[in-house]
Structures are given as structure tokens and as C-alpha cells.
Amino acid sequence: MKFGTKAIHAGVEPDPSTGAIMTPIYQTSTYVQESPAKHKGYAYARGANPTRNALQKSIAALEGGNFGLCFSSGMGATDAVIKLLNPGDEVITSNDLYGGSYRMFTKVYERFGIKFHFIDLSNAKNAESYINEKTKLFWIETPSNPLMRIIDIEACVKLAKKNNCLVAVDNTFASPYLQNPLALGADIVMHSVTKYLGGHSDVIMGALVTNNEKIHQDLAFIANSCGAVPGPQDSFLVLRGIKTLHLRMERHCFNGKKIAEYLKNHPKVGKVYWPGFADHPNHEIAKRQMKDFGGMFSFTLKNDSLEKATQLMESVELFSLAESLGGVESLINHPASMTHASIPKEERLKNGLSDSLIRLSVGVEDIEDLIADLDQALAKV
Ligand SMILES: *Cc1c(COP(=O)(O)O)cnc(C)c1O
């Protein structure tokens, strides 16, 4: 089955009791049992819910994986992966990471004795000197947020497998439409479903997909034991959102390309970080491992002025100034004070994230209106 057909049909069967074509919202906490421990596969809704099950199958199919699990947020999903580890274990991860992941790794899990190495993984070889017998996991995010660096997933997998490490990929920015890490050898794919999969800025949710039954069972055990599971209403909304994922992604990519090119040619714009440009340092890897370049990117203004960047963010009318990404509406964001404020300033600067950097999540509106909005806002700065 091709991607668009899977987006509409995978995991979703007509409801067995009524034939309802849409999976019902099974708003229940428990299920009546025929006799003790004899039931229809559902005992208590932390463990399983039919609406959530349908969604888990759908997301697994989109990633080309056998097993899917949904969580109450992307961070809940990430948390479950880190809980596969033990005190003393070490993790190789990138230095250009989602702020919330960086915060969880350094502020929560370092206290539990897990060590994280934050490395520039845009060259996988940089990891070699950090690997030792305690290294158990590679946590990769590509394209990275907000600088759109691309990590070669296959190269990391090769290095990790040689050293018996698991590879987990945060695939949120690409969505399953653009990139499928399991096909490149990764063990686990993580999504902040909040973003492209949900697609309508109305749900917080996370997901994990794997082909490995043992890993799946371990993760399902953690999900049920620790309890970060999503509710059925949210699962329903995401099932609905996924039906148009392929259509939305086509437009995100189309609009993203037009705006990246528009900004690159604008005299007031400094640097545009978009992997679709032939002169992007990781363009060739992006072309190889992604189907297209998506609707996310960042840019600076000439002279790198924070004051002018602020002026621009206050002058846009159609773009909304907000955190998050991947919804149908276009958003503008200031990483240093918003999404990435939890990373200390010295760390941010060291990794090339300047105070004037502006991030766009290009939505699916008409391109003429989006460019007209940026044009009027840029004229004011
Ligand atoms: C948003 C996001 C997360 C966290 O997901 P939540 O659903 O907000 O908990 C993790 N990684 C990336 C790349 C994200 O954009």
C-alpha cells in the first residue's frame, strides 16, 4: 500500500458493533469482564483502549513498522525510551536538540546516573571517540531544531550497531511522509504527534514505533507501568488528522520551498537555514534520506539584529507568534526566548543558535498571502 492510502485506511476498521466507518471514541476507563480475567482483550484503559489501538496501528503503518505505542506527549514518549536504560549507561546525542529533550536529559536523567554526550552528529565520525562499553543508545534528531542540520541516519546506525547500541530517531520535523528511520536501520522512531501527525494544533501527544517485538514489549510495559498514555478523544482527533497527512505535507513542502527562496533573495535577510538549498552543508544527505525538505526552517536578518528580529515578529499578521509547529496555520517563533529558552545561553551560542534567529513553521495557506505578509513585515524593519 502506498503512503496516502495507508494514511486513510491503515489501522482503521469499521466498528464491529455498528459498522461506523470512523473509529468511535471509546470514552471508558474500564471494561466489564465475563468472569475473572476473562475479557475481550481490554481490562483497564491505561493498558489498552480501542481508539488508541487504532491510532497506534495507523502510525506504525506510516513508519513502516510493526508496533506502535502512543503517549500523552512527545516528551512522555522520549521518557519511555530513556527508561529502557540503567544508571551508569551512556547516550550519544546531538548538540542541536529540541530544548525539552535537552532539559529532560540534563535536569532529570543525569540525576539518575545516565550520562549524555551532546555531539555535532552532522558528521557521525564525531561520535567515535565518545563510544565505550557503557554506551547503550544513540538519540538522533534530524532535521534538527532550529538550525536544520541533517544527520546521516544510516551512518549513525552503522556506528551504533558495531558497538551494540540502540538507535532512536526523533522524526518529528520530517514526519513519516518525508523520512522513515526504521527503513534506514534505526530501532525506534519517536514522534511528537502534537506536530505534523496531529496537524491541527489541537492535541498534545507522542508516539514510538519499532519493528523489534522485545523492544516493543519493554516500551509497552513502561507505558502501562508509568502511565503517560493519551486519552481516546485525542486519539480520535489524531486519527482524523492523519487522513490528510500526505496532502498537508505536499503543501508544507511547496510553501516551504517558495518562502525559503523568497527569503534567500531578500536584501534584509542574512542566512536562511533550509536543507533544500544546494549549498546547505548536508544537502546531499537530506536528498538521500528525505523525500522532500518540509516546511520548517530558520533565518536571521542582516547584521544579526535582535531588535529588528523582534520588530519583524511583531509586524507579521498572518503568521502567528507561537511555539510549536506542523499545524495547518503558519507560525513564527523566536527560539532563544521561546522554544529553546531552557538551553543556557552559552550552550546556545556555542551551537550556532544566535539570539536573533527566527524560526518559521510554514502552514498550508495560499503562498501569495504568506509571502505578502512577510513582505509587509520586512518592509517595516
Ligand atoms: C515538540 C517536540 C518534542 C516534544 O513533544 P511534545 O508533544 O511537545 O511533548 C520533541 N521533539 C521535537 C523535535 C519537537 O518538535
mmCIF file of C-alpha atoms and ligand atoms in Angstrom:
data_model
loop_
_atom_site.group_PDB
_atom_site.id
_atom_site.type_symbol
_atom_site.label_atom_id
_atom_site.label_comp_id
_atom_site.label_asym_id
_atom_site.label_seq_id
_atom_site.Cartn_x
_atom_site.Cartn_y
_atom_site.Cartn_z
ATOM 1 C CA MET A 1 0.000 0.000 0.000
ATOM 2 C CA LYS A 2 1.270 3.496 -0.828
ATOM 3 C CA PHE A 3 1.559 6.259 1.762
ATOM 4 C CA GLY A 4 -1.670 8.189 1.077
ATOM 5 C CA THR A 5 -3.758 5.014 1.087
ATOM 6 C CA LYS A 6 -2.166 3.959 4.387
ATOM 7 C CA ALA A 7 -2.840 7.415 5.868
ATOM 8 C CA ILE A 8 -6.540 6.936 5.175
ATOM 9 C CA HIS A 9 -7.004 3.213 5.821
ATOM 10 C CA ALA A 10 -4.256 1.690 7.991
ATOM 11 C CA GLY A 11 -5.401 0.558 11.445
ATOM 12 C CA VAL A 12 -8.969 1.673 10.878
ATOM 13 C CA GLU A 13 -11.706 -0.969 10.548
ATOM 14 C CA PRO A 14 -15.469 -0.326 10.545
ATOM 15 C CA ASP A 15 -16.698 -0.587 14.142
ATOM 16 C CA PRO A 16 -17.665 -4.241 14.704
ATOM 17 C CA SER A 17 -20.844 -3.475 16.670
ATOM 18 C CA THR A 18 -22.384 -0.824 14.366
ATOM 19 C CA GLY A 19 -20.357 -0.616 11.141
ATOM 20 C CA ALA A 20 -19.461 3.031 11.937
ATOM 21 C CA ILE A 21 -16.786 3.934 9.386
ATOM 22 C CA MET A 22 -14.995 6.191 11.901
ATOM 23 C CA THR A 23 -13.414 4.532 14.921
ATOM 24 C CA PRO A 24 -15.615 5.502 17.886
ATOM 25 C CA ILE A 25 -14.235 7.427 20.861
ATOM 26 C CA TYR A 26 -14.250 4.688 23.496
ATOM 27 C CA GLN A 27 -14.557 7.055 26.456
ATOM 28 C CA THR A 28 -14.226 4.449 29.176
ATOM 29 C CA SER A 29 -11.768 3.729 31.973
ATOM 30 C CA THR A 30 -12.623 0.050 32.432
ATOM 31 C CA TYR A 31 -14.249 -2.897 30.681
ATOM 32 C CA VAL A 32 -16.739 -5.436 32.048
ATOM 33 C CA GLN A 33 -15.319 -8.950 32.324
ATOM 34 C CA GLU A 34 -17.291 -12.144 31.734
ATOM 35 C CA SER A 35 -15.574 -13.956 34.577
ATOM 36 C CA PRO A 36 -12.382 -13.049 36.484
ATOM 37 C CA ALA A 37 -9.572 -12.245 33.994
ATOM 38 C CA LYS A 38 -11.783 -13.414 31.093
ATOM 39 C CA HIS A 39 -12.385 -10.423 28.820
ATOM 40 C CA LYS A 40 -12.269 -9.190 25.208
ATOM 41 C CA GLY A 41 -8.610 -8.126 25.363
ATOM 42 C CA TYR A 42 -9.378 -4.963 27.300
ATOM 43 C CA ALA A 43 -9.169 -4.873 31.106
ATOM 44 C CA TYR A 44 -8.304 -1.289 32.130
ATOM 45 C CA ALA A 45 -7.822 1.692 29.823
ATOM 46 C CA ARG A 46 -4.305 2.646 30.972
ATOM 47 C CA GLY A 47 -3.263 -0.644 29.390
ATOM 48 C CA ALA A 48 -5.400 -0.529 26.249
ATOM 49 C CA ASN A 49 -8.185 1.409 24.571
ATOM 50 C CA PRO A 50 -9.669 0.580 21.135
ATOM 51 C CA THR A 51 -9.466 4.174 19.822
ATOM 52 C CA ARG A 52 -5.833 4.391 20.901
ATOM 53 C CA ASN A 53 -5.137 0.945 19.417
ATOM 54 C CA ALA A 54 -6.438 2.028 16.006
ATOM 55 C CA LEU A 55 -4.193 5.101 16.118
ATOM 56 C CA GLN A 56 -1.154 3.056 17.170
ATOM 57 C CA LYS A 57 -1.652 0.761 14.169
ATOM 58 C CA SER A 58 -2.067 3.722 11.862
ATOM 59 C CA ILE A 59 1.146 5.466 12.995
ATOM 60 C CA ALA A 60 3.092 2.182 12.908
ATOM 61 C CA ALA A 61 1.954 1.606 9.307
ATOM 62 C CA LEU A 62 3.012 5.124 8.270
ATOM 63 C CA GLU A 63 6.521 4.475 9.624
ATOM 64 C CA GLY A 64 6.651 1.027 8.014
ATOM 65 C CA GLY A 65 6.889 -0.533 11.495
ATOM 66 C CA ASN A 66 5.200 -3.495 13.153
ATOM 67 C CA PHE A 67 4.454 -1.980 16.557
ATOM 68 C CA GLY A 68 3.199 1.469 17.601
ATOM 69 C CA LEU A 69 2.609 2.985 21.029
ATOM 70 C CA CYS A 70 1.071 6.356 21.794
ATOM 71 C CA PHE A 71 1.916 8.565 24.781
ATOM 72 C CA SER A 72 0.358 11.599 26.415
ATOM 73 C CA SER A 73 3.067 13.823 24.833
ATOM 74 C CA GLY A 74 6.219 13.659 22.763
ATOM 75 C CA MET A 75 8.215 14.060 25.982
ATOM 76 C CA GLY A 76 6.263 11.161 27.506
ATOM 77 C CA ALA A 77 7.380 9.023 24.553
ATOM 78 C CA THR A 78 11.017 10.156 24.876
ATOM 79 C CA ASP A 79 10.877 9.484 28.617
ATOM 80 C CA ALA A 80 9.806 5.877 27.961
ATOM 81 C CA VAL A 81 12.820 5.297 25.680
ATOM 82 C CA ILE A 82 15.278 6.647 28.268
ATOM 83 C CA LYS A 83 13.654 4.362 30.869
ATOM 84 C CA LEU A 84 14.939 1.393 28.844
ATOM 85 C CA LEU A 85 18.383 2.369 30.217
ATOM 86 C CA ASN A 86 20.029 1.772 33.598
ATOM 87 C CA PRO A 87 22.128 4.002 35.863
ATOM 88 C CA GLY A 88 25.671 4.130 34.513
ATOM 89 C CA ASP A 89 24.575 3.831 30.881
ATOM 90 C CA GLU A 90 25.678 6.456 28.374
ATOM 91 C CA VAL A 91 23.855 8.074 25.479
ATOM 92 C CA ILE A 92 25.238 9.690 22.345
ATOM 93 C CA THR A 93 23.045 12.547 21.202
ATOM 94 C CA SER A 94 23.304 15.727 19.154
ATOM 95 C CA ASN A 95 24.134 19.235 20.295
ATOM 96 C CA ASP A 96 21.279 20.810 18.317
ATOM 97 C CA LEU A 97 18.387 19.175 20.091
ATOM 98 C CA TYR A 98 14.774 20.004 20.905
ATOM 99 C CA GLY A 99 15.004 22.158 24.080
ATOM 100 C CA GLY A 100 12.661 19.919 26.057
ATOM 101 C CA SER A 101 14.733 16.819 25.271
ATOM 102 C CA TYR A 102 17.911 18.614 26.356
ATOM 103 C CA ARG A 103 16.177 19.666 29.579
ATOM 104 C CA MET A 104 14.923 16.140 30.342
ATOM 105 C CA PHE A 105 18.324 14.576 29.660
ATOM 106 C CA THR A 106 20.350 17.067 31.716
ATOM 107 C CA LYS A 107 17.930 18.027 34.508
ATOM 108 C CA VAL A 108 16.125 14.741 35.101
ATOM 109 C CA TYR A 109 18.104 11.758 33.846
ATOM 110 C CA GLU A 110 21.613 12.894 34.713
ATOM 111 C CA ARG A 111 20.384 12.824 38.341
ATOM 112 C CA PHE A 112 19.609 9.146 37.847
ATOM 113 C CA GLY A 113 23.160 8.425 36.744
ATOM 114 C CA ILE A 114 22.695 8.345 32.965
ATOM 115 C CA LYS A 115 25.350 10.231 31.031
ATOM 116 C CA PHE A 116 24.593 12.154 27.829
ATOM 117 C CA HIS A 117 27.187 13.237 25.273
ATOM 118 C CA PHE A 118 25.980 16.181 23.177
ATOM 119 C CA ILE A 119 27.913 15.978 19.920
ATOM 120 C CA ASP A 120 27.763 17.508 16.450
ATOM 121 C CA LEU A 121 26.408 14.409 14.726
ATOM 122 C CA SER A 122 26.154 16.041 11.295
ATOM 123 C CA ASN A 123 29.404 14.107 10.937
ATOM 124 C CA ALA A 124 28.744 10.683 12.528
ATOM 125 C CA LYS A 125 32.504 10.120 12.957
ATOM 126 C CA ASN A 126 32.481 12.775 15.695
ATOM 127 C CA ALA A 127 30.784 10.178 17.919
ATOM 128 C CA GLU A 128 33.557 7.593 17.654
ATOM 129 C CA SER A 129 35.770 8.906 20.435
ATOM 130 C CA TYR A 130 32.815 9.063 22.878
ATOM 131 C CA ILE A 131 31.737 5.435 22.467
ATOM 132 C CA ASN A 132 32.704 2.939 25.167
ATOM 133 C CA GLU A 133 31.251 -0.237 26.648
ATOM 134 C CA LYS A 134 28.713 1.824 28.641
ATOM 135 C CA THR A 135 27.213 3.444 25.530
ATOM 136 C CA LYS A 136 23.742 1.977 25.023
ATOM 137 C CA LEU A 137 21.767 4.442 22.899
ATOM 138 C CA PHE A 138 22.063 6.954 20.072
ATOM 139 C CA TRP A 139 19.320 9.594 20.305
ATOM 140 C CA ILE A 140 19.157 11.384 16.965
ATOM 141 C CA GLU A 141 17.036 14.321 15.861
ATOM 142 C CA THR A 142 17.066 15.172 12.161
ATOM 143 C CA PRO A 143 16.385 17.650 10.678
ATOM 144 C CA SER A 144 17.497 19.421 13.811
ATOM 145 C CA ASN A 145 15.641 22.145 15.563
ATOM 146 C CA PRO A 146 16.016 25.044 14.845
ATOM 147 C CA LEU A 147 19.170 25.047 12.691
ATOM 148 C CA MET A 148 18.020 22.380 10.223
ATOM 149 C CA ARG A 149 21.231 20.391 10.387
ATOM 150 C CA ILE A 150 20.877 16.940 8.846
ATOM 151 C CA ILE A 151 22.266 13.823 10.491
ATOM 152 C CA ASP A 152 23.079 10.817 8.311
ATOM 153 C CA ILE A 153 20.859 8.183 9.952
ATOM 154 C CA GLU A 154 22.454 5.238 8.118
ATOM 155 C CA ALA A 155 25.980 6.313 9.107
ATOM 156 C CA CYS A 156 24.930 6.576 12.777
ATOM 157 C CA VAL A 157 23.184 3.195 12.614
ATOM 158 C CA LYS A 158 26.331 1.599 11.218
ATOM 159 C CA LEU A 159 28.464 3.005 14.014
ATOM 160 C CA ALA A 160 25.868 2.164 16.691
ATOM 161 C CA LYS A 161 25.361 -1.433 15.524
ATOM 162 C CA LYS A 162 29.103 -2.043 15.501
ATOM 163 C CA ASN A 163 29.003 -1.117 19.207
ATOM 164 C CA ASN A 164 25.730 -2.882 20.153
ATOM 165 C CA CYS A 165 23.832 0.360 20.732
ATOM 166 C CA LEU A 166 20.187 1.060 20.060
ATOM 167 C CA VAL A 167 19.306 3.913 17.710
ATOM 168 C CA ALA A 168 16.242 6.064 18.355
ATOM 169 C CA VAL A 169 15.293 8.860 15.963
ATOM 170 C CA ASP A 170 13.101 11.851 16.813
ATOM 171 C CA ASN A 171 11.329 12.095 13.438
ATOM 172 C CA THR A 172 9.000 14.949 14.414
ATOM 173 C CA PHE A 173 10.352 17.565 11.983
ATOM 174 C CA ALA A 174 10.270 15.281 8.950
ATOM 175 C CA SER A 175 7.012 13.413 9.695
ATOM 176 C CA PRO A 176 6.642 9.843 8.391
ATOM 177 C CA TYR A 177 5.768 11.304 4.989
ATOM 178 C CA LEU A 178 9.294 12.644 4.432
ATOM 179 C CA GLN A 179 11.524 10.194 6.274
ATOM 180 C CA ASN A 180 11.296 6.637 7.643
ATOM 181 C CA PRO A 181 14.191 5.904 10.031
ATOM 182 C CA LEU A 182 13.291 2.220 10.556
ATOM 183 C CA ALA A 183 13.946 1.601 6.850
ATOM 184 C CA LEU A 184 17.413 3.126 7.405
ATOM 185 C CA GLY A 185 18.146 0.690 10.243
ATOM 186 C CA ALA A 186 17.000 2.611 13.330
ATOM 187 C CA ASP A 187 15.428 0.600 16.174
ATOM 188 C CA ILE A 188 12.897 3.143 17.440
ATOM 189 C CA VAL A 189 11.170 6.145 15.860
ATOM 190 C CA MET A 190 9.745 8.818 18.111
ATOM 191 C CA HIS A 191 7.175 11.465 17.133
ATOM 192 C CA SER A 192 5.779 14.469 18.830
ATOM 193 C CA VAL A 193 2.336 13.677 17.365
ATOM 194 C CA THR A 194 1.411 17.189 18.502
ATOM 195 C CA LYS A 195 3.068 18.468 15.323
ATOM 196 C CA TYR A 196 2.575 17.138 11.760
ATOM 197 C CA LEU A 197 0.770 13.888 12.592
ATOM 198 C CA GLY A 198 -1.979 15.697 14.522
ATOM 199 C CA GLY A 199 -1.534 18.649 12.196
ATOM 200 C CA HIS A 200 -4.232 20.945 13.553
ATOM 201 C CA SER A 201 -2.671 22.435 16.717
ATOM 202 C CA ASP A 202 -5.325 20.918 18.964
ATOM 203 C CA VAL A 203 -3.679 17.883 20.613
ATOM 204 C CA ILE A 204 -0.568 17.101 22.690
ATOM 205 C CA MET A 205 0.605 13.536 22.042
ATOM 206 C CA GLY A 206 3.662 11.371 21.390
ATOM 207 C CA ALA A 207 4.344 8.055 19.672
ATOM 208 C CA LEU A 208 7.004 5.347 19.387
ATOM 209 C CA VAL A 209 7.295 2.826 16.562
ATOM 210 C CA THR A 210 9.592 -0.199 16.343
ATOM 211 C CA ASN A 211 9.957 -3.450 14.422
ATOM 212 C CA ASN A 212 11.545 -5.238 17.377
ATOM 213 C CA GLU A 213 8.991 -7.180 19.436
ATOM 214 C CA LYS A 214 11.153 -7.278 22.585
ATOM 215 C CA ILE A 215 11.715 -3.510 22.492
ATOM 216 C CA HIS A 216 8.011 -3.005 21.894
ATOM 217 C CA GLN A 217 7.084 -5.150 24.877
ATOM 218 C CA ASP A 218 9.559 -3.332 27.108
ATOM 219 C CA LEU A 219 8.167 0.037 25.996
ATOM 220 C CA ALA A 220 4.563 -1.126 26.421
ATOM 221 C CA PHE A 221 5.447 -2.324 29.928
ATOM 222 C CA ILE A 222 6.903 1.119 30.735
ATOM 223 C CA ALA A 223 3.857 2.871 29.204
ATOM 224 C CA ASN A 224 1.461 0.827 31.318
ATOM 225 C CA SER A 225 3.623 0.973 34.463
ATOM 226 C CA CYS A 226 4.387 4.694 34.335
ATOM 227 C CA GLY A 227 1.075 5.725 32.793
ATOM 228 C CA ALA A 228 1.818 8.502 30.264
ATOM 229 C CA VAL A 229 -0.945 7.360 27.923
ATOM 230 C CA PRO A 230 -3.222 9.572 25.781
ATOM 231 C CA GLY A 231 -6.998 9.694 26.056
ATOM 232 C CA PRO A 232 -9.459 8.403 23.437
ATOM 233 C CA GLN A 233 -10.755 11.831 22.390
ATOM 234 C CA ASP A 234 -7.241 12.959 21.485
ATOM 235 C CA SER A 235 -6.599 9.637 19.734
ATOM 236 C CA PHE A 236 -9.704 10.227 17.615
ATOM 237 C CA LEU A 237 -8.583 13.737 16.650
ATOM 238 C CA VAL A 238 -5.184 12.446 15.538
ATOM 239 C CA LEU A 239 -6.763 9.584 13.553
ATOM 240 C CA ARG A 240 -8.750 12.244 11.729
ATOM 241 C CA GLY A 241 -5.707 14.486 11.244
ATOM 242 C CA ILE A 242 -3.625 11.664 9.773
ATOM 243 C CA LYS A 243 -6.085 11.131 6.917
ATOM 244 C CA THR A 244 -4.773 14.282 5.236
ATOM 245 C CA LEU A 245 -1.110 14.000 6.280
ATOM 246 C CA HIS A 246 0.144 13.355 2.730
ATOM 247 C CA LEU A 247 -1.893 16.251 1.298
ATOM 248 C CA ARG A 248 -0.790 18.637 4.019
ATOM 249 C CA MET A 249 2.868 17.628 3.686
ATOM 250 C CA GLU A 250 2.844 18.243 -0.069
ATOM 251 C CA ARG A 251 1.645 21.792 0.552
ATOM 252 C CA HIS A 252 4.005 22.356 3.519
ATOM 253 C CA CYS A 253 6.898 21.374 1.233
ATOM 254 C CA PHE A 254 5.696 23.508 -1.673
ATOM 255 C CA ASN A 255 5.147 26.596 0.509
ATOM 256 C CA GLY A 256 8.383 25.988 2.441
ATOM 257 C CA LYS A 257 10.452 25.966 -0.738
ATOM 258 C CA LYS A 258 8.840 29.151 -2.071
ATOM 259 C CA ILE A 259 9.378 31.042 1.183
ATOM 260 C CA ALA A 260 12.954 29.800 1.655
ATOM 261 C CA GLU A 261 13.771 31.053 -1.860
ATOM 262 C CA TYR A 262 11.951 34.334 -1.276
ATOM 263 C CA LEU A 263 13.891 34.975 1.946
ATOM 264 C CA LYS A 264 17.231 33.983 0.424
ATOM 265 C CA ASN A 265 16.787 36.702 -2.209
ATOM 266 C CA HIS A 266 15.556 39.386 0.197
ATOM 267 C CA PRO A 267 18.125 42.168 0.792
ATOM 268 C CA LYS A 268 17.306 42.442 4.540
ATOM 269 C CA VAL A 269 17.702 38.716 5.223
ATOM 270 C CA GLY A 270 21.022 37.276 6.434
ATOM 271 C CA LYS A 271 21.289 33.499 6.495
ATOM 272 C CA VAL A 272 18.495 31.045 5.637
ATOM 273 C CA TYR A 273 18.845 27.559 7.157
ATOM 274 C CA TRP A 274 16.941 25.266 4.752
ATOM 275 C CA PRO A 275 18.279 21.822 3.735
ATOM 276 C CA GLY A 276 16.798 22.155 0.240
ATOM 277 C CA PHE A 277 19.484 24.656 -0.820
ATOM 278 C CA ALA A 278 22.282 23.043 -2.822
ATOM 279 C CA ASP A 279 24.814 24.939 -0.657
ATOM 280 C CA HIS A 280 23.373 23.608 2.640
ATOM 281 C CA PRO A 281 26.271 21.618 4.171
ATOM 282 C CA ASN A 282 24.158 18.426 4.470
ATOM 283 C CA HIS A 283 22.073 18.864 1.304
ATOM 284 C CA GLU A 284 23.190 15.567 -0.249
ATOM 285 C CA ILE A 285 22.259 13.517 2.832
ATOM 286 C CA ALA A 286 18.920 15.333 3.068
ATOM 287 C CA LYS A 287 18.220 14.478 -0.575
ATOM 288 C CA ARG A 288 19.095 10.838 0.032
ATOM 289 C CA GLN A 289 17.197 10.157 3.239
ATOM 290 C CA MET A 290 14.210 12.517 2.859
ATOM 291 C CA LYS A 291 11.514 12.620 0.201
ATOM 292 C CA ASP A 292 11.377 16.432 0.251
ATOM 293 C CA PHE A 293 12.519 19.255 2.540
ATOM 294 C CA GLY A 294 9.430 20.102 4.590
ATOM 295 C CA GLY A 295 8.004 23.358 5.834
ATOM 296 C CA MET A 296 10.356 24.113 8.735
ATOM 297 C CA PHE A 297 13.339 26.406 8.625
ATOM 298 C CA SER A 298 15.102 29.316 10.291
ATOM 299 C CA PHE A 299 16.705 32.553 9.216
ATOM 300 C CA THR A 300 18.473 35.622 10.549
ATOM 301 C CA LEU A 301 18.327 39.243 9.472
ATOM 302 C CA LYS A 302 21.348 41.136 8.113
ATOM 303 C CA ASN A 303 23.664 42.241 10.938
ATOM 304 C CA ASP A 304 22.020 39.614 13.136
ATOM 305 C CA SER A 305 19.968 42.241 14.955
ATOM 306 C CA LEU A 306 17.745 41.044 17.822
ATOM 307 C CA GLU A 307 15.890 44.357 17.798
ATOM 308 C CA LYS A 308 14.964 44.027 14.114
ATOM 309 C CA ALA A 309 14.053 40.368 14.506
ATOM 310 C CA THR A 310 11.681 41.352 17.324
ATOM 311 C CA GLN A 311 10.204 44.076 15.128
ATOM 312 C CA LEU A 312 9.612 41.537 12.354
ATOM 313 C CA MET A 313 7.957 39.041 14.697
ATOM 314 C CA GLU A 314 5.658 41.823 15.959
ATOM 315 C CA SER A 315 4.816 43.000 12.425
ATOM 316 C CA VAL A 316 3.601 39.798 10.805
ATOM 317 C CA GLU A 317 -0.165 39.472 10.618
ATOM 318 C CA LEU A 318 -0.893 36.097 9.055
ATOM 319 C CA PHE A 319 1.986 34.243 10.734
ATOM 320 C CA SER A 320 1.157 33.757 14.417
ATOM 321 C CA LEU A 321 3.888 34.265 17.010
ATOM 322 C CA ALA A 322 3.754 30.961 18.876
ATOM 323 C CA GLU A 323 5.693 27.890 19.931
ATOM 324 C CA SER A 324 5.023 24.551 18.259
ATOM 325 C CA LEU A 325 4.980 23.624 14.568
ATOM 326 C CA GLY A 326 3.495 21.320 11.990
ATOM 327 C CA GLY A 327 -0.077 22.654 12.045
ATOM 328 C CA VAL A 328 -2.062 23.919 9.068
ATOM 329 C CA GLU A 329 -1.501 27.553 10.133
ATOM 330 C CA SER A 330 1.849 29.305 9.698
ATOM 331 C CA LEU A 331 3.765 30.117 12.865
ATOM 332 C CA ILE A 332 6.757 32.322 13.612
ATOM 333 C CA ASN A 333 8.930 31.682 16.653
ATOM 334 C CA HIS A 334 11.927 33.130 18.462
ATOM 335 C CA PRO A 335 13.920 30.065 19.621
ATOM 336 C CA ALA A 336 16.219 31.932 22.046
ATOM 337 C CA SER A 337 13.345 33.239 24.168
ATOM 338 C CA MET A 338 10.650 30.664 23.377
ATOM 339 C CA THR A 339 11.248 27.037 22.318
ATOM 340 C CA HIS A 340 14.934 26.935 23.264
ATOM 341 C CA ALA A 341 14.942 29.170 26.349
ATOM 342 C CA SER A 342 15.591 26.084 28.507
ATOM 343 C CA ILE A 343 19.070 25.744 26.922
ATOM 344 C CA PRO A 344 21.625 28.033 28.648
ATOM 345 C CA LYS A 345 22.709 30.992 26.500
ATOM 346 C CA GLU A 346 26.397 29.913 26.361
ATOM 347 C CA GLU A 347 25.300 26.479 25.077
ATOM 348 C CA ARG A 348 23.005 28.071 22.504
ATOM 349 C CA LEU A 349 25.704 30.386 21.164
ATOM 350 C CA LYS A 350 28.280 27.593 21.126
ATOM 351 C CA ASN A 351 25.929 25.593 18.894
ATOM 352 C CA GLY A 352 25.301 28.484 16.497
ATOM 353 C CA LEU A 353 21.847 29.425 17.768
ATOM 354 C CA SER A 354 22.025 33.222 17.790
ATOM 355 C CA ASP A 355 19.683 35.481 19.749
ATOM 356 C CA SER A 356 18.247 36.915 16.532
ATOM 357 C CA LEU A 357 17.387 33.595 14.886
ATOM 358 C CA ILE A 358 13.780 33.365 13.673
ATOM 359 C CA ARG A 359 12.081 30.022 13.043
ATOM 360 C CA LEU A 360 9.145 29.504 10.694
ATOM 361 C CA SER A 361 6.661 26.657 10.572
ATOM 362 C CA VAL A 362 5.150 27.243 7.154
ATOM 363 C CA GLY A 363 1.495 26.226 7.046
ATOM 364 C CA VAL A 364 -0.760 25.258 4.161
ATOM 365 C CA GLU A 365 -2.301 28.658 3.390
ATOM 366 C CA ASP A 366 -2.037 30.175 -0.103
ATOM 367 C CA ILE A 367 1.574 31.021 -0.823
ATOM 368 C CA GLU A 368 0.794 34.501 -2.234
ATOM 369 C CA ASP A 369 -0.727 35.560 1.092
ATOM 370 C CA LEU A 370 2.160 34.179 3.137
ATOM 371 C CA ILE A 371 4.783 35.970 1.033
ATOM 372 C CA ALA A 372 2.753 39.207 1.058
ATOM 373 C CA ASP A 373 2.698 39.036 4.865
ATOM 374 C CA LEU A 374 6.464 38.541 5.165
ATOM 375 C CA ASP A 375 6.981 41.278 2.567
ATOM 376 C CA GLN A 376 4.992 43.887 4.506
ATOM 377 C CA ALA A 377 6.631 42.867 7.797
ATOM 378 C CA LEU A 378 10.160 43.007 6.334
ATOM 379 C CA ALA A 379 9.381 46.453 4.858
ATOM 380 C CA LYS A 380 8.748 47.705 8.429
ATOM 381 C CA VAL A 381 12.105 46.626 9.901
HETATM 382 C C1 LIG B 1 7.563 19.287 20.191
HETATM 383 C C2 LIG B 1 8.720 18.408 20.067
HETATM 384 C C3 LIG B 1 9.001 17.439 21.038
HETATM 385 C C4 LIG B 1 8.169 17.294 22.295
HETATM 386 O O1 LIG B 1 6.862 16.870 22.028
HETATM 387 P P1 LIG B 1 5.612 17.292 22.941
HETATM 388 O O2 LIG B 1 4.464 16.645 22.216
HETATM 389 O O3 LIG B 1 5.540 18.778 22.956
HETATM 390 O O4 LIG B 1 5.835 16.728 24.295
HETATM 391 C C5 LIG B 1 10.102 16.626 20.843
HETATM 392 N N1 LIG B 1 10.896 16.757 19.756
HETATM 393 C C6 LIG B 1 10.650 17.669 18.799
HETATM 394 C C7 LIG B 1 11.558 17.763 17.633
HETATM 395 C C8 LIG B 1 9.573 18.534 18.926
HETATM 396 O O5 LIG B 1 9.353 19.458 17.993
#
